């Protein structure tokens, strides 16, 4: 009681532990992928950045992690913001992962029988896929509003942004770097405010050599992405066409690499 009566503009380390540590280190959301869960804690309030060159698999990995989370956590809902793929494309990717069936080709071939088979498959996975909310757009303010609306009705377990450099900040900025920095800070604030992990995909700089392993400095447009992120993961495909997930930054965790 005596401590509470003292007004201060700061918080002591002691009070930080006694009043905030449980909240800061809430149990991480499990992905169901043991290697990933051993390395990376997808804890509420954290910003996780996944970087890669185009075509390496950022979207595929993001959809796979989201799908696995929904399977493991029966009450959890996920908000997936995509600037390149609409709900049908993300949905078919997710369904393919759930069923181990190629659900995309029947629609590419306009094969009515095979498309009907896919629609029947979708019905068997409705309880999972109905909890993945797709926002196809680039406005940061709209994404924030949607995330808040979902939390009022459901248990939101993850927000995915695919990808960060295409999101439009709420205010005008003088440079591209400032604009992307504003988006990364808004995503970090969203994670903290809603107490959910936010997974944000990022492109790498165009000049990045395809044959060398990327590093955090290769994240496109802004060093602030690397600064704001709690975790930075980079996908790299070597000359033997094998893909690695490099854990380059991991606050309160270890660094390393996972062979995919």
Coordinates of C-alpha atoms in Angstrom, one line a residue:
X1 CA 0.0 0.0 0.0
X2 CA 2.8 2.4 0.8
X3 CA 4.4 1.7 -2.6
X4 CA 1.2 2.4 -4.4
X5 CA 0.8 5.8 -2.8
X6 CA 4.1 6.9 -4.2
X7 CA 3.5 8.5 -7.7
X8 CA 6.3 8.1 -10.2
X9 CA 6.7 8.6 -13.9
X10 CA 8.8 5.4 -14.0
X11 CA 8.3 1.8 -13.1
X12 CA 10.9 0.1 -10.9
X13 CA 12.4 -3.2 -12.0
X14 CA 10.9 -4.8 -8.9
X15 CA 7.4 -3.6 -9.8
X16 CA 8.0 -4.7 -13.4
X17 CA 8.6 -8.2 -12.3
X18 CA 5.7 -8.4 -9.8
X19 CA 3.1 -6.7 -12.0
X20 CA 4.1 -7.3 -15.6
X21 CA 6.3 -10.4 -16.0
X22 CA 3.4 -12.9 -16.3
X23 CA 1.8 -10.8 -19.0
X24 CA 5.0 -10.3 -20.9
X25 CA 5.9 -13.9 -20.9
X26 CA 2.4 -15.5 -21.5
X27 CA 2.6 -19.0 -23.0
X28 CA 3.4 -19.0 -26.7
X29 CA 0.9 -20.1 -29.3
X30 CA 2.0 -23.5 -30.5
X31 CA 2.5 -24.1 -34.2
X32 CA 2.5 -27.9 -34.0
X33 CA 5.9 -27.9 -35.7
X34 CA 8.3 -29.0 -33.0
X35 CA 11.5 -27.5 -34.5
X36 CA 9.8 -24.2 -34.8
X37 CA 8.3 -24.3 -31.3
X38 CA 11.7 -25.2 -29.9
X39 CA 13.4 -22.2 -31.5
X40 CA 10.7 -19.5 -31.7
X41 CA 8.2 -18.4 -29.1
X42 CA 5.1 -17.0 -30.8
X43 CA 4.2 -15.2 -27.7
X44 CA 1.3 -12.7 -27.4
X45 CA 2.5 -9.1 -27.9
X46 CA 5.4 -10.0 -30.1
X47 CA 6.2 -9.0 -33.7
X48 CA 7.7 -11.8 -35.8
X49 CA 9.1 -10.9 -39.2
X50 CA 9.6 -13.5 -42.0
X51 CA 11.8 -12.3 -44.8
X52 CA 12.7 -13.9 -48.1
X53 CA 13.3 -13.2 -51.8
X54 CA 10.2 -13.5 -54.1
X55 CA 9.2 -17.1 -54.8
X56 CA 11.0 -18.7 -51.9
X57 CA 7.9 -19.5 -49.9
X58 CA 6.9 -16.7 -47.4
X59 CA 3.2 -17.1 -48.2
X60 CA 3.3 -20.9 -48.2
X61 CA 5.1 -21.0 -44.8
X62 CA 2.7 -18.4 -43.3
X63 CA -0.4 -20.2 -44.5
X64 CA 1.0 -23.5 -43.2
X65 CA 1.8 -22.2 -39.8
X66 CA -1.6 -20.5 -39.6
X67 CA -3.4 -23.7 -40.6
X68 CA -1.5 -25.8 -38.1
X69 CA -2.3 -23.3 -35.3
X70 CA -6.0 -23.6 -36.1
X71 CA -5.8 -27.4 -36.0
X72 CA -4.1 -27.4 -32.7
X73 CA -6.1 -24.6 -31.0
X74 CA -9.8 -25.4 -31.5
X75 CA -11.1 -22.1 -30.2
X76 CA -8.5 -19.9 -31.9
X77 CA -9.2 -17.6 -34.8
X78 CA -6.6 -16.1 -37.2
X79 CA -6.7 -12.8 -39.2
X80 CA -4.7 -13.2 -42.4
X81 CA -4.0 -10.0 -44.3
X82 CA -2.9 -10.6 -47.9
X83 CA -2.0 -8.0 -50.5
X84 CA -1.4 -10.5 -53.3
X85 CA -3.8 -13.4 -52.9
X86 CA -7.5 -13.2 -52.2
X87 CA -9.6 -15.5 -49.9
X88 CA -10.0 -18.2 -52.5
X89 CA -6.3 -18.5 -53.2
X90 CA -5.3 -18.6 -49.5
X91 CA -8.2 -21.0 -48.8
X92 CA -7.1 -23.5 -51.5
X93 CA -3.5 -23.3 -50.2
X94 CA -4.7 -24.1 -46.7
X95 CA -7.0 -26.9 -47.8
X96 CA -4.2 -28.5 -49.8
X97 CA -2.1 -28.6 -46.6
X98 CA -5.0 -30.0 -44.5
X99 CA -5.8 -32.8 -46.9
X100 CA -2.5 -33.4 -48.7
X101 CA -4.4 -33.1 -52.0
X102 CA -3.6 -30.6 -54.8
X103 CA -6.7 -28.4 -54.6
X104 CA -5.5 -25.7 -56.9
X105 CA -5.1 -27.5 -60.3
X106 CA -8.8 -28.5 -60.7
X107 CA -9.7 -24.8 -60.7
X108 CA -6.8 -23.9 -63.0
X109 CA -8.1 -26.6 -65.5
X110 CA -11.8 -25.7 -65.0
X111 CA -12.5 -29.4 -64.4
X112 CA -16.0 -29.4 -63.0
X113 CA -15.9 -32.9 -61.5
X114 CA -12.5 -32.3 -59.7
X115 CA -13.7 -28.9 -58.5
X116 CA -16.8 -30.5 -57.0
X117 CA -14.4 -33.0 -55.3
X118 CA -12.5 -30.0 -53.8
X119 CA -15.7 -28.3 -52.6
X120 CA -16.7 -31.5 -50.8
X121 CA -13.2 -31.7 -49.3
X122 CA -13.6 -28.1 -48.1
X123 CA -16.8 -29.1 -46.2
X124 CA -14.9 -31.7 -44.2
X125 CA -12.5 -29.0 -43.0
X126 CA -15.0 -26.2 -42.5
X127 CA -14.5 -26.2 -38.7
X128 CA -10.9 -25.3 -39.3
X129 CA -11.0 -23.0 -42.3
X130 CA -14.0 -21.0 -41.0
X131 CA -11.7 -19.6 -38.3
X132 CA -9.3 -18.1 -40.8
X133 CA -10.4 -14.6 -41.6
X134 CA -9.0 -13.2 -44.8
X135 CA -8.5 -9.4 -45.4
X136 CA -7.5 -8.7 -48.9
X137 CA -6.2 -5.1 -48.8
X138 CA -3.4 -2.7 -48.0
X139 CA -4.8 -0.1 -45.6
X140 CA -3.2 -0.3 -42.1
X141 CA -6.1 1.5 -40.4
X142 CA -8.6 -1.0 -41.8
X143 CA -6.5 -4.0 -40.7
X144 CA -6.4 -2.6 -37.2
X145 CA -10.1 -2.1 -37.1
X146 CA -10.8 -5.6 -38.3
X147 CA -8.5 -7.1 -35.8
X148 CA -10.3 -5.2 -33.0
X149 CA -13.7 -6.3 -34.3
X150 CA -12.6 -10.0 -34.3
X151 CA -11.3 -9.9 -30.8
X152 CA -14.7 -8.6 -29.6
X153 CA -16.4 -11.7 -30.8
X154 CA -13.7 -14.5 -31.0
X155 CA -10.4 -15.5 -29.4
X156 CA -7.8 -14.1 -31.8
X157 CA -4.6 -16.1 -31.7
X158 CA -2.5 -14.7 -34.6
X159 CA -2.4 -11.8 -37.1
X160 CA -0.5 -12.4 -40.4
X161 CA 0.5 -9.6 -42.7
X162 CA 1.7 -10.7 -46.1
X163 CA 3.5 -8.5 -46.8
X164 CA 4.7 -5.5 -44.8
X165 CA 6.1 -3.2 -47.5
X166 CA 2.8 -3.0 -49.3
X167 CA 0.8 -1.8 -46.4
X168 CA -0.3 1.8 -46.4
X169 CA 0.3 3.8 -43.2
X170 CA -2.5 5.9 -41.7
X171 CA -0.5 9.1 -42.2
X172 CA 1.5 10.6 -45.1
X173 CA 5.3 10.3 -44.7
X174 CA 8.1 12.1 -46.5
X175 CA 10.1 9.0 -47.4
X176 CA 9.5 5.3 -48.1
X177 CA 11.7 4.4 -45.2
X178 CA 9.6 6.5 -42.8
X179 CA 6.4 5.0 -44.2
X180 CA 7.5 1.4 -43.7
X181 CA 8.9 2.2 -40.3
X182 CA 5.4 3.6 -39.4
X183 CA 3.8 0.4 -40.5
X184 CA 6.2 -1.8 -38.5
X185 CA 5.6 0.3 -35.4
X186 CA 1.8 0.1 -35.9
X187 CA 2.1 -3.7 -36.2
X188 CA 4.1 -3.9 -33.0
X189 CA 1.6 -1.7 -31.2
X190 CA -1.3 -3.9 -32.5
X191 CA 0.5 -7.0 -31.1
X192 CA 0.9 -5.3 -27.7
X193 CA -2.6 -3.8 -27.6
X194 CA -4.5 -7.1 -28.5
X195 CA -1.9 -9.4 -26.8
X196 CA -1.5 -11.6 -29.9
X197 CA 1.6 -12.5 -31.9
X198 CA 1.8 -10.7 -35.3
X199 CA 3.6 -12.5 -38.1
X200 CA 4.7 -10.0 -40.8
X201 CA 6.3 -11.1 -44.1
X202 CA 8.9 -8.9 -45.7
X203 CA 10.7 -8.8 -49.1
X204 CA 14.5 -8.6 -49.3
X205 CA 16.3 -5.9 -51.1
X206 CA 16.5 -6.4 -54.9
X207 CA 20.3 -6.3 -54.9
X208 CA 20.5 -9.2 -52.5
X209 CA 22.7 -11.9 -54.0
X210 CA 20.6 -15.0 -54.5
X211 CA 23.5 -17.4 -53.8
X212 CA 24.5 -15.9 -50.4
X213 CA 22.7 -16.4 -47.1
X214 CA 20.6 -13.3 -46.4
X215 CA 20.9 -11.3 -43.2
X216 CA 18.7 -8.8 -41.4
X217 CA 20.2 -5.8 -43.2
X218 CA 18.7 -7.2 -46.4
X219 CA 15.1 -6.5 -45.3
X220 CA 13.6 -4.2 -47.8
X221 CA 12.9 -0.5 -47.3
X222 CA 13.6 0.0 -43.6
X223 CA 16.1 -0.9 -40.9
X224 CA 13.3 -0.1 -38.5
X225 CA 11.6 -3.4 -39.3
X226 CA 14.6 -5.2 -37.9
X227 CA 14.6 -2.8 -34.9
X228 CA 10.9 -3.2 -34.1
X229 CA 10.8 -7.0 -34.5
X230 CA 11.1 -9.3 -31.6
X231 CA 12.0 -12.2 -33.9
X232 CA 13.4 -12.1 -37.4
X233 CA 13.4 -15.3 -39.5
X234 CA 14.8 -15.5 -43.1
X235 CA 14.1 -18.1 -45.7
X236 CA 17.0 -19.1 -47.9
X237 CA 17.3 -21.6 -50.7
X238 CA 20.8 -22.8 -51.5
X239 CA 22.4 -24.0 -54.7
X240 CA 21.2 -27.5 -54.0
X241 CA 17.6 -26.3 -53.9
X242 CA 17.3 -27.0 -50.2
X243 CA 15.5 -24.4 -48.0
X244 CA 16.6 -23.2 -44.6
X245 CA 14.8 -21.1 -42.1
X246 CA 17.4 -18.8 -40.5
X247 CA 16.6 -17.4 -37.0
X248 CA 18.6 -14.1 -37.2
X249 CA 17.0 -12.3 -34.2
X250 CA 15.3 -13.9 -31.3
X251 CA 14.6 -11.8 -28.2
X252 CA 14.7 -14.1 -25.1
X253 CA 15.5 -17.1 -27.4
X254 CA 18.4 -18.7 -29.3
X255 CA 19.6 -18.2 -32.8
X256 CA 20.0 -21.0 -35.3
X257 CA 18.7 -22.5 -38.5
X258 CA 16.1 -25.1 -39.4
X259 CA 16.4 -27.2 -42.5
X260 CA 13.1 -27.5 -44.3

